[in-house]
Short mmCIF file of C-alpha atoms (C1' of nucleotides) in Angstrom, two decimals:
data_model
loop_
_atom_site.label_atom_id
_atom_site.label_comp_id
_atom_site.label_asym_id
_atom_site.label_seq_id
_atom_site.Cartn_x
_atom_site.Cartn_y
_atom_site.Cartn_z
CA MET A 1 -27.90 71.55 -93.03
CA THR A 2 -26.01 70.55 -96.17
CA ALA A 3 -24.63 67.06 -96.71
CA ASP A 4 -21.22 68.54 -96.11
CA GLU A 5 -22.24 70.02 -92.78
CA ARG A 6 -23.81 66.73 -91.76
CA GLN A 7 -20.55 64.96 -92.57
CA LYS A 8 -18.68 67.40 -90.39
CA PHE A 9 -21.00 66.54 -87.53
CA LEU A 10 -20.64 62.80 -88.04
CA ASP A 11 -16.86 63.14 -88.16
CA ALA A 12 -16.78 65.26 -85.02
CA ARG A 13 -18.96 62.82 -83.17
CA GLU A 14 -16.84 59.87 -84.22
CA GLU A 15 -13.70 61.73 -83.18
CA PHE A 16 -15.24 62.44 -79.82
CA ILE A 17 -16.23 58.81 -79.25
CA THR A 18 -12.76 57.58 -80.21
CA ARG A 19 -10.92 60.10 -78.09
CA TRP A 20 -13.19 59.63 -75.10
CA GLY A 21 -12.38 55.94 -75.32
CA VAL A 22 -8.63 56.55 -75.23
CA MET A 23 -9.04 59.00 -72.36
CA GLY A 24 -10.99 56.37 -70.50
CA THR A 25 -8.11 53.93 -70.63
CA GLN A 26 -5.80 56.60 -69.23
CA TRP A 27 -8.18 57.06 -66.32
CA GLY A 28 -8.36 53.35 -65.66
CA ILE A 29 -11.71 52.85 -67.39
CA ASN A 30 -12.20 50.34 -70.11
CA ARG A 31 -12.17 51.73 -73.63
CA THR A 32 -15.48 50.30 -74.77
CA MET A 33 -17.28 51.46 -71.67
CA ALA A 34 -16.04 55.00 -72.26
CA GLN A 35 -17.08 54.84 -75.91
CA VAL A 36 -20.56 53.60 -75.07
CA HIS A 37 -20.82 56.47 -72.63
CA ALA A 38 -19.67 58.95 -75.26
CA LEU A 39 -22.14 57.53 -77.77
CA LEU A 40 -25.14 57.75 -75.50
CA MET A 41 -24.18 61.10 -74.04
CA THR A 42 -24.36 62.60 -77.51
CA ASN A 43 -27.51 60.80 -78.62
CA PRO A 44 -30.83 62.58 -78.28
CA GLU A 45 -32.69 59.25 -77.96
CA ALA A 46 -32.26 56.24 -75.70
CA MET A 47 -30.65 53.33 -77.57
CA SER A 48 -31.09 49.57 -77.45
CA THR A 49 -28.27 47.05 -77.03
CA ASP A 50 -28.49 46.21 -80.72
CA GLU A 51 -28.23 49.83 -81.77
CA VAL A 52 -25.14 50.28 -79.62
CA MET A 53 -23.60 47.11 -81.08
CA GLU A 54 -24.26 48.40 -84.56
CA ALA A 55 -23.00 51.93 -83.91
CA LEU A 56 -19.72 50.86 -82.30
CA GLN A 57 -19.30 47.56 -84.13
CA ILE A 58 -18.89 45.51 -80.98
CA SER A 59 -20.21 42.15 -79.80
CA ARG A 60 -23.38 41.62 -77.81
CA GLY A 61 -21.49 40.49 -74.71
CA ASN A 62 -19.27 43.52 -74.79
CA ALA A 63 -22.15 45.93 -75.32
CA HIS A 64 -24.16 44.28 -72.58
CA THR A 65 -21.35 44.40 -70.03
CA SER A 66 -20.52 48.03 -70.72
CA LEU A 67 -24.13 49.15 -70.61
CA LYS A 68 -24.83 47.42 -67.33
CA GLU A 69 -21.64 48.73 -65.78
CA LEU A 70 -22.58 52.27 -66.77
CA VAL A 71 -26.01 51.76 -65.22
CA GLY A 72 -24.16 50.71 -62.06
CA TRP A 73 -22.24 53.99 -62.13
CA ASP A 74 -25.55 55.88 -62.48
CA LEU A 75 -24.39 57.28 -65.77
CA LEU A 76 -27.13 55.52 -67.72
CA ARG A 77 -30.78 54.83 -66.99
CA ILE A 78 -32.82 51.92 -68.32
CA ILE A 79 -35.92 52.96 -70.23
CA THR A 80 -38.75 50.75 -71.43
CA LYS A 81 -40.93 51.94 -74.25
CA LYS A 82 -44.55 50.85 -74.31
CA GLY A 83 -45.25 48.18 -76.88
CA GLU A 84 -41.50 47.35 -76.97
CA ARG A 85 -40.12 44.42 -75.09
CA LYS A 86 -36.48 45.40 -75.04
CA GLU A 87 -34.56 47.74 -72.81
CA PHE A 88 -33.32 51.11 -73.94
CA PHE A 89 -30.50 53.05 -72.36
CA GLU A 90 -30.47 56.78 -71.83
CA ALA A 91 -27.47 58.78 -70.64
CA GLU A 92 -27.36 61.34 -67.88
CA LYS A 93 -26.53 64.54 -69.76
CA ASP A 94 -26.15 67.06 -66.96
CA VAL A 95 -22.38 67.51 -66.61
CA TRP A 96 -22.64 68.25 -62.92
CA LYS A 97 -24.54 65.02 -62.27
CA ILE A 98 -22.03 63.12 -64.39
CA PHE A 99 -19.24 64.52 -62.26
CA GLN A 100 -21.06 63.60 -59.06
CA ALA A 101 -21.65 60.05 -60.24
CA VAL A 102 -18.02 59.54 -61.21
CA ALA A 103 -16.74 61.12 -58.00
CA ARG A 104 -19.02 58.98 -55.85
CA GLU A 105 -17.96 55.80 -57.57
CA ARG A 106 -14.23 56.54 -57.53
CA LYS A 107 -14.36 57.44 -53.87
CA ARG A 108 -16.13 54.21 -53.03
CA ARG A 109 -13.87 52.01 -55.14
CA GLU A 110 -10.49 53.67 -54.74
CA ILE A 111 -10.17 56.36 -52.11
CA ASP A 112 -11.90 54.57 -49.26
CA PRO A 113 -9.96 51.30 -49.60
CA ALA A 114 -6.69 53.25 -49.94
CA LEU A 115 -7.45 55.17 -46.79
CA GLN A 116 -8.02 51.94 -44.91
CA VAL A 117 -4.65 50.58 -46.00
CA LEU A 118 -2.88 53.78 -44.99
CA GLU A 119 -4.57 54.00 -41.61
CA ASN A 120 -3.92 50.36 -40.92
CA CYS A 121 -0.24 50.67 -41.83
CA ALA A 122 0.10 53.73 -39.61
CA ASP A 123 -1.59 51.93 -36.77
CA GLU A 124 0.51 48.79 -36.97
CA THR A 125 3.73 50.77 -36.60
CA LYS A 126 2.66 53.38 -34.08
CA GLY A 127 5.25 54.17 -31.42
CA LEU A 128 7.98 51.87 -32.71
CA LYS A 129 11.58 53.13 -32.66
CA GLY A 130 14.15 53.13 -35.50
CA THR A 131 14.85 55.38 -38.48
CA ASP A 132 13.14 53.22 -41.05
CA VAL A 133 10.02 52.45 -39.00
CA GLU A 134 9.65 56.07 -38.10
CA THR A 135 10.01 57.19 -41.71
CA PHE A 136 7.38 54.66 -42.64
CA ASN A 137 4.97 55.57 -39.89
CA LYS A 138 5.30 59.30 -40.53
CA GLN A 139 4.64 58.82 -44.24
CA MET A 140 1.61 56.62 -43.67
CA THR A 141 0.15 59.04 -41.14
CA GLU A 142 0.63 62.06 -43.35
CA LEU A 143 -0.73 60.33 -46.43
CA ALA A 144 -3.78 59.12 -44.51
CA GLU A 145 -4.50 62.61 -43.21
CA PHE A 146 -4.05 64.14 -46.61
CA VAL A 147 -6.19 61.64 -48.48
CA SER A 148 -8.86 61.99 -45.86
CA LEU A 149 -8.81 65.78 -46.22
CA VAL A 150 -9.01 65.69 -50.01
CA SER A 151 -11.74 63.09 -49.88
CA SER A 152 -13.79 65.21 -47.54
CA MET A 153 -13.34 68.23 -49.80
CA GLY A 154 -14.57 66.08 -52.65
CA ASP A 155 -17.66 65.17 -50.65
CA LYS A 156 -18.47 68.79 -49.96
CA ALA A 157 -17.98 69.72 -53.58
CA ALA A 158 -20.11 66.81 -54.79
CA ASN A 159 -22.92 67.79 -52.48
CA MET A 160 -23.22 71.26 -53.87
CA ALA A 161 -26.51 71.35 -55.67
CA GLN A 162 -25.25 73.33 -58.62
CA SER A 163 -22.16 73.77 -60.64
CA ARG A 164 -22.72 77.44 -59.97
CA ALA A 165 -21.73 76.86 -56.38
CA MET A 166 -18.39 75.69 -57.66
CA GLN A 167 -17.84 78.90 -59.56
CA MET A 168 -18.32 80.65 -56.27
CA ALA A 169 -15.84 78.37 -54.57
CA LEU A 170 -13.42 79.10 -57.38
CA LYS A 171 -13.75 82.79 -56.68
CA ILE A 172 -13.02 82.24 -53.01
CA LEU A 173 -9.96 80.18 -53.82
CA SER A 174 -8.40 82.73 -56.15
CA MET B 1 12.23 47.23 -30.93
CA THR B 2 11.73 43.47 -30.62
CA ALA B 3 12.16 41.08 -33.52
CA ASP B 4 8.40 40.68 -33.48
CA GLU B 5 7.84 44.42 -33.76
CA ARG B 6 10.32 44.62 -36.57
CA GLN B 7 8.46 41.89 -38.41
CA LYS B 8 5.23 43.82 -38.00
CA PHE B 9 6.89 46.81 -39.63
CA LEU B 10 8.30 44.78 -42.51
CA ASP B 11 4.89 43.21 -43.10
CA ALA B 12 3.13 46.56 -42.99
CA ARG B 13 5.59 48.03 -45.45
CA GLU B 14 5.24 45.12 -47.83
CA GLU B 15 1.47 45.37 -47.59
CA PHE B 16 1.66 49.05 -48.40
CA ILE B 17 3.89 48.50 -51.43
CA THR B 18 1.64 45.77 -52.78
CA ARG B 19 -1.58 47.71 -52.27
CA TRP B 20 -0.15 50.93 -53.66
CA GLY B 21 0.76 48.94 -56.76
CA VAL B 22 -2.79 47.65 -57.20
CA MET B 23 -4.19 51.12 -56.60
CA GLY B 24 -1.87 52.45 -59.24
CA THR B 25 -3.33 50.17 -61.89
CA GLN B 26 -6.80 51.42 -61.01
CA TRP B 27 -5.62 54.97 -61.52
CA GLY B 28 -4.11 54.14 -64.89
CA ILE B 29 -0.56 53.95 -63.57
CA ASN B 30 1.62 50.92 -64.10
CA ARG B 31 1.88 48.58 -61.15
CA THR B 32 5.68 48.52 -60.94
CA MET B 33 5.95 52.27 -61.15
CA ALA B 34 3.55 52.62 -58.23
CA GLN B 35 5.46 50.04 -56.23
CA VAL B 36 8.79 51.73 -56.84
CA HIS B 37 7.20 54.95 -55.68
CA ALA B 38 5.83 53.28 -52.54
CA LEU B 39 9.21 51.74 -51.81
CA LEU B 40 11.15 54.95 -52.08
CA MET B 41 8.54 57.05 -50.35
CA THR B 42 8.95 54.87 -47.27
CA ASN B 43 12.73 54.59 -47.39
CA PRO B 44 14.80 56.99 -45.31
CA GLU B 45 17.75 56.76 -47.74
CA ALA B 46 18.06 57.24 -51.47
CA MET B 47 18.33 53.90 -53.30
CA SER B 48 20.26 52.72 -56.35
CA THR B 49 18.75 50.88 -59.30
CA ASP B 50 20.25 47.63 -58.03
CA GLU B 51 18.77 48.07 -54.59
CA VAL B 52 15.33 48.68 -56.08
CA MET B 53 15.71 45.61 -58.32
CA GLU B 54 16.63 43.53 -55.29
CA ALA B 55 13.88 44.90 -53.04
CA LEU B 56 11.05 44.41 -55.56
CA GLN B 57 12.55 41.45 -57.41
CA ILE B 58 12.25 43.06 -60.82
CA SER B 59 14.52 43.28 -63.85
CA ARG B 60 16.98 46.05 -64.55
CA GLY B 61 15.02 47.30 -67.53
CA ASN B 62 11.81 47.47 -65.56
CA ALA B 63 13.44 49.23 -62.61
CA HIS B 64 15.18 51.68 -64.89
CA THR B 65 12.03 52.60 -66.80
CA SER B 66 9.97 53.10 -63.65
CA LEU B 67 12.64 55.17 -61.92
CA LYS B 68 13.12 57.48 -64.86
CA GLU B 69 9.40 57.87 -65.37
CA LEU B 70 8.99 58.85 -61.72
CA VAL B 71 11.80 61.37 -62.11
CA GLY B 72 9.82 62.77 -65.07
CA TRP B 73 6.80 63.16 -62.81
CA ASP B 74 8.97 65.03 -60.28
CA LEU B 75 8.21 62.38 -57.69
CA LEU B 76 11.85 61.29 -57.47
CA ARG B 77 15.13 63.19 -57.52
CA ILE B 78 18.45 61.83 -58.72
CA ILE B 79 21.21 62.00 -56.13
CA THR B 80 24.90 61.36 -56.65
CA LYS B 81 27.04 60.45 -53.68
CA LYS B 82 30.67 61.52 -53.69
CA GLY B 83 33.08 58.72 -54.42
CA GLU B 84 30.20 56.72 -55.95
CA ARG B 85 29.72 56.55 -59.65
CA LYS B 86 26.11 55.40 -59.72
CA GLU B 87 22.86 57.28 -59.41
CA PHE B 88 20.67 57.12 -56.34
CA PHE B 89 17.00 57.97 -56.26
CA GLU B 90 15.28 59.82 -53.49
CA ALA B 91 11.52 60.31 -53.19
CA GLU B 92 9.66 63.51 -52.52
CA LYS B 93 8.08 62.86 -49.13
CA ASP B 94 5.99 65.98 -48.61
CA VAL B 95 2.43 64.84 -49.33
CA TRP B 96 1.43 68.27 -50.54
CA LYS B 97 4.25 68.33 -53.08
CA ILE B 98 3.40 64.80 -54.16
CA PHE B 99 -0.16 65.92 -54.78
CA GLN B 100 1.01 68.94 -56.75
CA ALA B 101 3.28 66.84 -58.93
CA VAL B 102 0.58 64.31 -59.72
CA ALA B 103 -2.00 67.02 -60.40
CA ARG B 104 0.36 68.91 -62.70
CA GLU B 105 1.19 65.81 -64.68
CA ARG B 106 -2.37 64.55 -65.02
CA LYS B 107 -3.53 67.97 -66.13
CA ARG B 108 -0.84 68.13 -68.78
CA ARG B 109 -1.34 64.60 -70.05
CA GLU B 110 -5.08 64.17 -69.74
CA ILE B 111 -7.14 67.23 -68.97
CA ASP B 112 -5.59 69.61 -71.47
CA PRO B 113 -5.80 67.24 -74.46
CA ALA B 114 -9.38 66.36 -73.52
CA LEU B 115 -10.30 70.00 -73.39
CA GLN B 116 -8.91 70.52 -76.84
CA VAL B 117 -10.99 67.69 -78.25
CA LEU B 118 -14.14 69.01 -76.61
CA GLU B 119 -13.59 72.57 -77.74
CA ASN B 120 -12.78 71.46 -81.23
CA CYS B 121 -15.89 69.27 -81.43
CA ALA B 122 -18.02 72.13 -80.17
CA ASP B 123 -16.49 74.49 -82.68
CA GLU B 124 -16.94 72.21 -85.68
CA THR B 125 -20.67 71.92 -85.06
CA LYS B 126 -21.49 75.45 -83.98
CA GLY B 127 -24.72 76.84 -85.35
CA LEU B 128 -25.80 73.73 -87.28
CA LYS B 129 -29.48 72.72 -87.17
CA GLY B 130 -30.99 69.32 -86.35
CA THR B 131 -31.85 67.48 -83.14
CA ASP B 132 -28.81 65.26 -83.12
CA VAL B 133 -26.27 67.93 -84.03
CA GLU B 134 -27.72 70.25 -81.45
CA THR B 135 -27.61 67.58 -78.76
CA PHE B 136 -24.01 66.92 -79.66
CA ASN B 137 -22.98 70.57 -79.75
CA LYS B 138 -24.69 71.33 -76.45
CA GLN B 139 -23.01 68.40 -74.75
CA MET B 140 -19.56 69.29 -76.09
CA THR B 141 -19.95 72.91 -75.04
CA GLU B 142 -21.11 72.06 -71.55
CA LEU B 143 -18.42 69.45 -71.03
CA ALA B 144 -15.74 71.84 -72.24
CA GLU B 145 -16.91 74.56 -69.88
CA PHE B 146 -17.11 72.17 -66.98
CA VAL B 147 -13.72 70.58 -67.53
CA SER B 148 -12.20 74.00 -67.93
CA LEU B 149 -13.73 75.13 -64.63
CA VAL B 150 -12.57 72.07 -62.72
CA SER B 151 -9.14 72.33 -64.22
CA SER B 152 -8.83 75.94 -63.17
CA MET B 153 -9.94 75.04 -59.64
CA GLY B 154 -7.23 72.41 -59.64
CA ASP B 155 -4.68 75.01 -60.64
CA LYS B 156 -5.65 77.31 -57.84
CA ALA B 157 -5.57 74.50 -55.32
CA ALA B 158 -2.19 73.30 -56.55
CA ASN B 159 -0.75 76.77 -56.24
CA MET B 160 -1.60 77.10 -52.60
CA ALA B 161 1.68 77.07 -50.80
CA GLN B 162 0.50 74.90 -47.95
CA SER B 163 -1.85 72.07 -47.30
CA ARG B 164 -3.07 74.27 -44.46
CA ALA B 165 -4.59 76.57 -47.03
CA MET B 166 -6.69 73.68 -48.15
CA GLN B 167 -8.00 73.09 -44.69
CA MET B 168 -9.17 76.68 -44.78
CA ALA B 169 -10.80 76.16 -48.12
CA LEU B 170 -12.49 73.10 -46.71
CA LYS B 171 -13.91 75.16 -43.90
CA ILE B 172 -15.27 77.71 -46.35
CA LEU B 173 -16.88 75.01 -48.43
CA SER B 174 -18.70 73.36 -45.54
"C1'" DC C 1 -47.66 25.45 -71.52
"C1'" DT C 2 -44.85 26.82 -75.77
"C1'" DA C 3 -42.63 29.75 -78.64
"C1'" DA C 4 -40.45 33.91 -79.44
"C1'" DT C 5 -37.69 37.53 -77.88
"C1'" DC C 6 -34.44 39.42 -75.16
"C1'" DT C 7 -30.77 39.24 -71.46
"C1'" DT C 8 -26.94 37.22 -69.18
"C1'" DT C 9 -22.95 34.40 -68.64
"C1'" DC C 10 -18.52 32.63 -69.63
"C1'" DA C 11 -14.81 29.81 -71.92
"C1'" DA C 12 -11.82 30.60 -75.48
"C1'" DA C 13 -9.41 33.90 -78.60
"C1'" DA C 14 -7.47 38.26 -79.48
"C1'" DA C 15 -5.39 42.41 -78.22
"C1'" DA C 16 -2.97 45.36 -75.29
"C1'" DT C 17 0.37 46.01 -71.85
"C1'" DA C 18 4.23 45.03 -68.99
"C1'" DC C 19 8.64 42.67 -68.11
"C1'" DT C 20 12.98 40.45 -69.00
"C1'" DG C 21 17.63 40.14 -70.10
"C1'" DA C 22 21.16 40.77 -72.97
"C1'" DA C 23 23.39 43.91 -76.08
"C1'" DA C 24 24.52 48.63 -77.18
"C1'" DA C 25 25.57 53.09 -75.72
"C1'" DT C 26 27.49 56.35 -72.58
"C1'" DA C 27 30.59 58.23 -69.14
"C1'" DG C 28 34.58 58.20 -65.99
"C1'" DG C 29 39.21 57.10 -64.63
"C1'" DC C 30 43.74 56.25 -65.91
"C1'" DG D 1 43.71 56.00 -76.43
"C1'" DC D 2 41.72 51.62 -73.40
"C1'" DC D 3 39.20 49.42 -69.66
"C1'" DT D 4 35.41 49.35 -66.44
"C1'" DA D 5 31.19 50.75 -64.30
"C1'" DT D 6 26.83 52.25 -65.23
"C1'" DT D 7 22.82 53.54 -67.97
"C1'" DT D 8 19.76 52.90 -71.76
"C1'" DT D 9 17.34 50.51 -75.29
"C1'" DC D 10 14.51 47.07 -77.31
"C1'" DA D 11 13.18 42.52 -79.44
"C1'" DG D 12 11.13 38.73 -77.66
"C1'" DT D 13 8.29 36.68 -73.98
"C1'" DA D 14 4.93 36.63 -70.48
"C1'" DT D 15 1.03 38.41 -68.30
"C1'" DT D 16 -3.16 40.78 -67.95
"C1'" DT D 17 -7.14 42.65 -69.86
"C1'" DT D 18 -10.65 42.88 -73.18
"C1'" DT D 19 -13.64 40.98 -76.58
"C1'" DT D 20 -16.19 37.57 -78.93
"C1'" DG D 21 -19.91 34.54 -79.83
"C1'" DA D 22 -22.53 30.93 -78.73
"C1'" DA D 23 -25.15 28.67 -75.18
"C1'" DA D 24 -28.00 29.06 -71.15
"C1'" DG D 25 -31.32 31.66 -68.63
"C1'" DA D 26 -35.14 34.83 -68.23
"C1'" DT D 27 -39.43 36.99 -69.42
"C1'" DT D 28 -43.59 37.94 -71.91
"C1'" DA D 29 -47.42 36.96 -75.14
"C1'" DG D 30 -50.57 34.10 -76.80
#
DNA sequence: CTAATCTTTCAAAAAATACTGAAAATAGGC
DNA sequence: GCCTATTTTCAGTATTTTTTGAAAGATTAG
């Protein structure tokens, strides 16, 4: 690989890290966390907190928080190397497993609480008379049913062992 | 309906609007916009800008921006009443259509640009040698393929005419 | 136990985002 | 044309979120 080719790679990787960060914010994920994820996902080796700080030019606190959060999402694993005292972080690279981890976490944090609100609102206004109450109750009921259906489809999809199974599903759907 | 029952309804509706707003921020949507959506989705009549301002206690500028943005997402329609000069806004209430609108918009704004970045990054580093470049290229390629697959599944799902079709799909998947 | 290394926390600062309100622009009626 | 009702914009302000960096807390080795 020529120096020129290497530069192309470094540029592409930096572009990816930057863009992944911006995307993260659009999906309600913090920019740094997304960048740390992008960095580790494209690194052949596990990295230490200090290496991440250096690579992304961020503070220790910020690096620490993002790394631990990603471990909590099951997107990173903690590795200890023999003879080394510090922790190293290694990213899950299998795209299917990444998808599963993200889906699991979003369901737990967002879908499930939303469903509770919807079901509760539907319940509180069940059987009451009046145009506005009925509009409200109908909407809550339908949203609850729909979210529940989508959520359960998500579960099924996430439990497929292989991304290949999804290609099959795609075929069925078309 | 007793005064007590009516209060229960008003409380439930307010709870829904508040919670939908918080949920919105978690999904990368602005709180006010989500609240305006919640308000109109549960209102039997179309509402004017002033009515929305009054109901949510927000400024004209804020109300205006949120309403127009929601129109851009196809989640609200503009209505004009005869004899009235101002615009009224009416929400799409069909949950399936709401889902389609959101999916369409997110795909356009987030998935498609992401896919471009991934494909471009994969392209720029195709065929280069070295552990790190190869790790990077492999990851970009796999992510691009995966995102493309999911996106295409989303398309198919969104094009189903009825939510009933999804229940069928769910059955197939289980 | 002590010292060295590494991890975690968190108050304060910085940055990003959202909101207000008033002024400017637009559209309708006469 | 002018007047009025309504919509749109946007600079300034307020709020929320993120980041820093230093101090406190752990953990391991000797």
